[in-house]
C-alpha positions as a printed NumPy array, in Angstrom:
array([[ -5.736, -19.011, -20.176],
       [ -6.982, -18.761, -16.542],
       [ -3.895, -17.495, -15.12 ],
       [ -3.081, -15.218, -17.797],
       [ -6.69 , -13.913, -17.497],
       [ -6.896, -12.934, -14.03 ],
       [ -3.137, -12.196, -13.351],
       [ -2.029, -10.809, -16.585],
       [ -5.401,  -9.48 , -18.386],
       [ -8.386,  -8.394, -17.688],
       [ -9.124, -10.367, -14.317],
       [ -6.062,  -8.786, -12.257],
       [ -8.393,  -5.785, -11.568],
       [-10.289,  -8.13 ,  -9.529],
       [ -8.126, -10.878,  -8.203],
       [ -6.911, -10.016,  -4.832],
       [ -4.904, -12.133,  -2.059],
       [ -6.487, -14.751,   0.485],
       [ -4.761, -17.259,   2.957],
       [ -1.97 , -19.299,   0.674],
       [ -3.234, -18.007,  -2.418],
       [ -5.607, -15.606,  -4.985],
       [ -9.238, -15.411,  -5.463],
       [-11.307, -13.471,  -7.741],
       [-14.922, -12.584,  -6.708],
       [-17.712, -12.233,  -9.221],
       [-20.19 , -12.336,  -6.971],
       [-21.572,  -9.429,  -6.873],
       [-23.498, -10.598, -10.08 ],
       [-25.857, -12.758,  -8.18 ],
       [-26.786, -11.03 ,  -5.479],
       [-30.437,  -8.996,  -5.655],
       [-29.462,  -9.354, -10.103],
       [-32.494,  -9.713, -12.417],
       [-31.601, -12.252, -15.252],
       [-33.319, -12.783, -18.892],
       [-36.182, -15.076, -18.724],
       [-34.195, -17.552, -21.016],
       [-30.467, -17.044, -18.751],
       [-31.997, -17.945, -15.575],
       [-30.449, -22.005, -15.925],
       [-27.103, -21.598, -16.175],
       [-26.967, -17.789, -16.499],
       [-25.799, -16.484, -13.039],
       [-22.445, -15.159, -13.483],
       [-21.389, -14.574, -10.154],
       [-18.63 , -17.249,  -9.333],
       [-15.666, -17.164,  -7.113],
       [-12.268, -18.392,  -8.773],
       [ -9.633, -19.814,  -6.518],
       [ -5.67 , -19.983,  -7.113],
       [ -3.071, -21.209,  -5.347],
       [  0.353, -19.831,  -4.599],
       [  1.717, -20.422,  -8.015],
       [ -1.698, -19.1  ,  -9.884],
       [ -2.651, -22.39 , -10.716],
       [ -6.583, -22.541, -10.454],
       [ -8.107, -25.238,  -7.992],
       [-12.038, -24.39 ,  -7.883],
       [-14.385, -22.888,  -9.011],
       [-17.452, -21.395,  -6.854],
       [-20.898, -20.808,  -8.496],
       [-24.718, -21.005,  -7.04 ],
       [-24.818, -24.883,  -7.599],
       [-21.392, -25.835,  -5.656],
       [-18.237, -26.213,  -6.096],
       [-16.754, -27.44 ,  -8.951],
       [-12.534, -28.41 ,  -9.317],
       [-10.27 , -29.667, -12.34 ],
       [-11.476, -33.855, -12.326],
       [-14.823, -33.039, -12.465],
       [-17.058, -33.113, -16.155],
       [-17.923, -29.39 , -15.982],
       [-14.618, -28.28 , -15.26 ],
       [-14.156, -26.608, -18.806],
       [-17.715, -25.007, -18.743],
       [-16.902, -24.007, -15.08 ],
       [-13.973, -21.445, -16.32 ],
       [-15.32 , -20.321, -19.552],
       [-18.175, -19.112, -17.044],
       [-14.835, -17.776, -14.894],
       [-13.352, -15.915, -17.658],
       [-17.074, -14.894, -18.411],
       [-17.931, -13.099, -15.598],
       [-14.867, -11.687, -15.295],
       [-15.169, -10.045, -18.597],
       [-18.608,  -8.758, -17.957],
       [-17.481,  -7.306, -14.118],
       [-14.59 ,  -5.971, -15.676],
       [-15.633,  -4.423, -18.318],
       [-18.955,  -2.491, -16.657],
       [-16.11 ,  -1.216, -13.681],
       [-14.09 ,   0.365, -16.731],
       [-17.149,   1.836, -17.481],
       [-18.288,   3.21 , -14.232],
       [-15.084,   4.459, -12.796],
       [-12.724,   4.942, -15.509],
       [-14.9  ,   6.565, -17.813],
       [-17.128,   8.349, -15.871],
       [-15.075,   8.969, -12.694],
       [-11.392,   9.361, -13.488],
       [-11.618,  10.589, -17.095],
       [-15.116,  12.756, -17.029],
       [-14.642,  14.573, -13.696],
       [-11.123,  16.068, -14.446],
       [-11.708,  16.935, -18.086],
       [-14.612,  18.491, -16.828],
       [-13.192,  20.499, -13.862],
       [-10.297,  22.   , -16.259],
       [-12.384,  23.276, -18.753],
       [-14.798,  24.611, -16.373],
       [-12.709,  26.814, -14.08 ],
       [ -8.621,  27.119, -15.757],
       [ -8.61 ,  29.544, -18.595],
       [ -7.64 ,  28.086, -21.917],
       [ -4.276,  29.737, -21.177],
       [ -3.897,  28.714, -17.869],
       [  0.14 ,  26.53 , -18.405],
       [ -1.816,  23.548, -15.909],
       [ -4.607,  23.729, -18.315],
       [ -2.233,  23.413, -21.22 ],
       [ -0.029,  20.418, -19.539],
       [ -3.179,  18.185, -18.21 ],
       [ -5.22 ,  18.685, -21.438],
       [ -3.815,  16.11 , -24.005],
       [ -4.365,  13.569, -20.872],
       [ -8.265,  14.114, -21.694],
       [ -8.524,  13.806, -25.167],
       [-11.572,  12.191, -26.378],
       [-12.936,  11.688, -22.925],
       [-15.869,  13.484, -23.182],
       [-16.856,  12.241, -26.695],
       [-16.015,   8.648, -25.063],
       [-17.959,   9.149, -22.323],
       [-20.588,  10.488, -24.179],
       [-21.351,   7.732, -26.618],
       [-20.904,   5.546, -24.279],
       [-24.613,   6.056, -23.258],
       [-26.012,   4.944, -26.225],
       [-22.867,   2.065, -27.51 ],
       [-23.335,   0.563, -23.269],
       [-26.055,   1.858, -20.809],
       [-29.472,   2.219, -22.846],
       [-31.722,  -0.71 , -22.369],
       [-31.389,  -1.081, -26.75 ],
       [-27.635,  -0.518, -26.305],
       [-25.561,  -3.453, -28.132],
       [-23.972,  -4.323, -24.781],
       [-27.148,  -4.013, -22.837],
       [-28.719,  -6.564, -25.488],
       [-26.179,  -8.676, -25.549],
       [-25.888,  -9.109, -21.81 ],
       [-28.301, -11.745, -19.74 ],
       [-29.33 ,  -9.231, -17.216],
       [-32.68 ,  -7.951, -17.103],
       [-32.456,  -4.004, -17.511],
       [-34.17 ,  -2.161, -14.375],
       [-33.459,  -5.197, -12.289],
       [-30.22 ,  -6.531, -13.191],
       [-28.129,  -4.101, -15.412],
       [-29.202,  -0.811, -14.459],
       [-28.508,  -2.317, -10.471],
       [-25.065,  -3.414, -11.158],
       [-23.67 ,  -0.379, -12.593],
       [-25.779,   2.018,  -9.857],
       [-24.038,  -0.42 ,  -7.453],
       [-19.994,   0.006,  -8.867],
       [-21.221,   3.587,  -8.824],
       [-22.336,   3.216,  -5.349],
       [-19.126,   1.432,  -4.41 ],
       [-16.538,   3.939,  -6.05 ],
       [-14.   ,   5.426,  -3.694],
       [-10.84 ,   7.351,  -4.626],
       [ -7.831,   4.952,  -3.918],
       [ -4.002,   5.166,  -4.76 ],
       [ -2.992,   2.41 ,  -7.048],
       [ -0.237,   1.131,  -4.188],
       [ -2.744,   1.123,  -1.32 ],
       [ -5.311,  -1.182,  -3.676],
       [ -2.424,  -3.344,  -4.264],
       [ -1.896,  -3.223,  -0.438],
       [ -5.445,  -3.917,   0.098],
       [ -5.925,  -6.396,  -1.985],
       [ -2.499,  -8.147,  -0.734],
       [ -0.862,  -7.711,  -3.292],
       [  2.297,  -5.031,  -2.818],
       [  4.01 ,  -6.857,  -0.404],
       [  3.862, -10.187,  -1.073],
       [  7.29 , -12.52 ,  -1.794],
       [  8.012, -12.049,  -5.048],
       [ 11.24 , -10.608,  -7.565],
       [  9.692,  -9.441, -11.177],
       [ 13.989,  -9.299, -12.251],
       [ 13.801, -12.809, -10.622],
       [ 12.173, -15.373, -14.103],
       [ 12.609, -18.648, -12.093],
       [ 10.883, -17.641,  -9.458],
       [  7.569, -19.151,  -9.835],
       [  5.135, -17.017,  -7.454],
       [  2.126, -15.415,  -8.734],
       [  2.995, -11.325,  -7.988],
       [  5.557, -11.945, -10.806],
       [  2.641, -12.111, -13.17 ],
       [  0.66 ,  -9.723, -11.925],
       [  1.123,  -7.298, -14.528],
       [ -0.188,  -4.077, -12.6  ],
       [  2.4  ,  -4.672,  -9.892],
       [  4.749,  -5.655, -12.268],
       [  4.69 ,  -3.353, -14.879],
       [  1.968,  -0.454, -13.486],
       [  3.818,   0.658, -10.471],
       [  7.033,   1.317, -12.604],
       [  5.25 ,   3.45 , -15.052],
       [  3.026,   5.036, -12.365],
       [  6.53 ,   6.228, -10.937],
       [  7.308,   7.969, -14.021],
       [  4.341,   9.506, -14.073],
       [  4.226,  10.894, -10.878],
       [  8.174,  12.256, -11.144],
       [  6.651,  14.304, -14.168],
       [  3.998,  15.591, -12.779],
       [  5.549,  16.834,  -9.349],
       [  9.12 ,  18.571, -11.382],
       [  6.182,  20.014, -14.093],
       [  3.941,  21.496, -11.279],
       [  6.998,  22.456,  -9.383],
       [  8.21 ,  24.289, -13.268],
       [  4.696,  25.7  , -13.512],
       [  4.539,  26.628,  -9.73 ],
       [  7.936,  28.592, -10.337],
       [  6.371,  30.853, -12.163],
       [  3.269,  31.633, -10.675],
       [  1.87 ,  29.894,  -7.586],
       [ -0.36 ,  27.228,  -7.978],
       [ -1.862,  27.59 ,  -4.525],
       [ -1.606,  30.884,  -2.94 ],
       [ -3.998,  33.268,  -4.332],
       [ -4.868,  31.126,  -7.459],
       [ -8.919,  30.952,  -7.068],
       [ -8.801,  28.521, -10.611],
       [ -6.598,  26.138,  -9.691],
       [ -8.329,  26.294,  -6.244],
       [-11.817,  25.845,  -7.557],
       [-10.433,  23.246,  -9.603],
       [ -9.202,  20.982,  -7.16 ],
       [-12.883,  21.439,  -5.097],
       [-14.381,  20.389,  -7.685],
       [-12.478,  17.457,  -8.454],
       [-12.676,  16.49 ,  -4.243],
       [-15.939,  16.93 ,  -4.254],
       [-17.311,  14.659,  -7.153],
       [-14.058,  11.757,  -7.213],
       [-13.805,  11.915,  -2.902],
       [-10.096,  13.333,  -3.149],
       [ -7.926,  14.778,  -0.005],
       [-10.152,  17.836,   0.393],
       [ -7.052,  20.377,   1.016],
       [ -6.056,  22.321,  -1.178],
       [ -2.271,  22.207,  -1.338],
       [  0.562,  21.591,  -4.048],
       [  1.858,  18.506,  -3.057],
       [ -2.069,  16.955,  -2.174],
       [ -2.521,  18.648,  -6.113],
       [  0.651,  16.403,  -7.389],
       [ -0.006,  13.316,  -5.507],
       [ -4.289,  13.3  ,  -7.186],
       [ -3.17 ,  14.263, -10.824],
       [ -0.395,  11.921, -10.43 ],
       [ -2.809,   9.44 ,  -9.179],
       [ -5.499,  10.498, -11.738],
       [ -3.111,  10.75 , -14.924],
       [ -1.681,   6.915, -14.759],
       [ -5.602,   6.005, -14.364],
       [ -6.837,   7.488, -17.594],
       [ -3.464,   5.855, -19.171],
       [ -1.908,   2.793, -18.439],
       [ -4.803,   1.356, -15.888],
       [ -7.181,   2.362, -18.474],
       [ -5.733,   0.619, -21.438],
       [ -5.084,  -2.687, -19.017],
       [ -8.568,  -2.204, -17.51 ],
       [-10.407,  -1.197, -21.557],
       [ -8.557,  -4.381, -23.425],
       [-11.474,  -5.538, -24.409],
       [-11.195,  -5.986, -28.193],
       [ -8.64 ,  -8.913, -27.987],
       [-11.596, -11.596, -27.017],
       [-13.73 , -10.498, -29.524],
       [-10.659, -12.818, -31.199],
       [-11.268, -15.929, -29.656],
       [-14.648, -17.69 , -29.692],
       [-13.366, -20.078, -27.424],
       [-12.671, -17.349, -24.301],
       [-15.959, -15.695, -23.225],
       [-19.707, -16.351, -23.304],
       [-21.976, -13.482, -22.098],
       [-25.295, -16.119, -21.956],
       [-24.019, -19.462, -21.173],
       [-27.767, -20.812, -22.058],
       [-26.376, -24.405, -21.358],
       [-23.771, -25.958, -20.187],
       [-21.394, -26.518, -24.088],
       [-17.992, -24.708, -23.652],
       [-18.074, -22.575, -26.624],
       [-18.397, -19.408, -27.427],
       [-21.442, -17.184, -28.558],
       [-22.109, -15.676, -31.627],
       [-24.065, -12.589, -29.382],
       [-21.395, -12.279, -27.437],
       [-18.159, -11.8  , -30.459],
       [-20.371,  -9.861, -31.902],
       [-21.498,  -7.516, -29.317],
       [-17.386,  -7.069, -28.112],
       [-16.401,  -7.044, -31.952],
       [-19.095,  -3.906, -32.999],
       [-18.511,  -2.337, -29.559],
       [-14.558,  -1.757, -30.419],
       [-14.921,  -0.718, -33.7  ],
       [-17.747,   1.492, -33.034],
       [-15.306,   2.91 , -29.934],
       [-11.482,   2.426, -31.013],
       [ -9.896,   4.775, -33.014],
       [ -7.267,   3.032, -35.853],
       [ -4.658,   5.154, -34.742],
       [ -4.314,   7.036, -30.892],
       [ -1.827,   9.38 , -29.279],
       [  0.943,   7.311, -27.067],
       [  2.568,   8.734, -23.977],
       [  5.469,   8.003, -25.823],
       [  4.719,  10.554, -28.695],
       [  6.17 ,  14.426, -28.271],
       [  3.361,  16.539, -27.759],
       [  6.23 ,  19.307, -26.093],
       [  4.189,  21.896, -28.679],
       [  0.936,  22.39 , -26.573],
       [  2.774,  22.511, -23.073],
       [  3.178,  26.085, -21.677],
       [  7.296,  25.839, -22.308],
       [  8.119,  23.458, -24.617],
       [ 11.425,  23.023, -23.672],
       [ 10.414,  21.821, -20.086],
       [ 12.697,  19.673, -18.533],
       [ 10.55 ,  17.741, -16.295],
       [  8.914,  17.01 , -19.696],
       [ 12.585,  15.864, -21.345],
       [ 13.344,  13.62 , -19.006],
       [  9.56 ,  11.542, -18.722],
       [ 10.457,  11.392, -21.874],
       [ 13.978,   9.516, -21.135],
       [ 12.029,   7.589, -18.231],
       [  9.702,   6.334, -20.961],
       [ 12.654,   5.005, -22.936],
       [ 13.538,   3.152, -20.327],
       [ 10.662,   1.489, -19.076],
       [  9.977,   0.302, -22.94 ],
       [ 13.405,  -1.398, -22.571],
       [ 12.381,  -2.557, -18.925],
       [  8.998,  -3.908, -20.211],
       [ 10.409,  -5.379, -23.929],
       [ 13.498,  -6.991, -21.808],
       [ 10.471,  -8.826, -19.421],
       [  8.578,  -9.755, -22.325],
       [ 11.51 , -12.077, -23.318],
       [ 11.72 , -14.29 , -20.032],
       [  8.122, -14.01 , -18.236],
       [  5.264, -16.899, -18.633],
       [  2.668, -14.078, -20.48 ],
       [  3.812, -11.108, -22.295],
       [  2.157,  -8.168, -22.485],
       [  2.483,  -4.239, -23.165],
       [ -0.614,  -2.803, -21.983],
       [  1.709,  -0.279, -19.718],
       [  4.377,  -0.186, -22.701],
       [  4.836,   3.526, -23.562],
       [  4.122,   3.086, -27.285],
       [  0.796,   1.128, -26.471],
       [ -0.451,   2.673, -23.875],
       [ -2.893,   5.382, -24.929],
       [ -2.606,   9.3  , -23.433],
       [ -5.559,   9.132, -22.728],
       [ -9.412,   7.457, -22.12 ],
       [ -9.608,   7.987, -26.484],
       [-12.19 ,   4.717, -26.081]])
């Protein structure tokens, strides 16, 4: 469960290469963070989780020392590590993906582009429900008496809000390949098609499935923007698009130069983040079904889940996630400026190829995963 969680689950967003192995670090949940009085003894969620080169867990470091597999507290330490990873990544999901990646471009598109603008028509599907989910998060996730605020062990002003503000302050625009490279995950010795090769990079779903999806999105954005640009330049004397880009550049800290090339690069990253990457980092509902997977509170050293944790995740998932949502494999050609767009036709064909690739990989790889599968990936931040 530990390798699955940290390489093919929520934890993959904080895992990085270190030495000959890998580490996931949630110590930010300990640094100058106040906890509710009844959770001070064991509730501190700052940990470091260490794995060897084959993604086998070797030790867990927490406030009171290091725990290894042969020690009595090992199962408790693993529960604490999963819980810490779940909490940190969930809060990064809220602050980075909802309030930055989704909310800022959605605001820019509606604020600066006329409804008839072909670029607005092309991009709008990828921000379906974005404003609604961002606004509703205040009541279910952010406020002091919100469902999540009640469930977490942090004091509000000097704990919970401090963590949220820290994540916001630490936000930095980064292209996903650069993020993987910084974490030592891009160029590691791996081959996702060699299912007998035991290497943790083969388990990192963001690298194996996320990058191919991003490449497909990037080609689609490039071809589509070229189609639109051929009818009317996107960058020459186009104040609407320029104002939109300047707004995004200011808020998201993307490359400041306004050019067609930067438009393509930036929106490739944005669309990838609000589709496949959000599907991965926002996939929290499955953890509510397993009572031994996470425990937000950790009041004692009992190796079990926690009623409040399970209920909180269930309630939040139920309130925010629609029963049905549009996915990137759906046909939305009818809302484009050109329903017969060659760029869009190729995009759908490429997605079919990705579906086949992921289905084939799931027949062989250690951990099956469909976060980046076009039939699963939502078209936008819908929940």
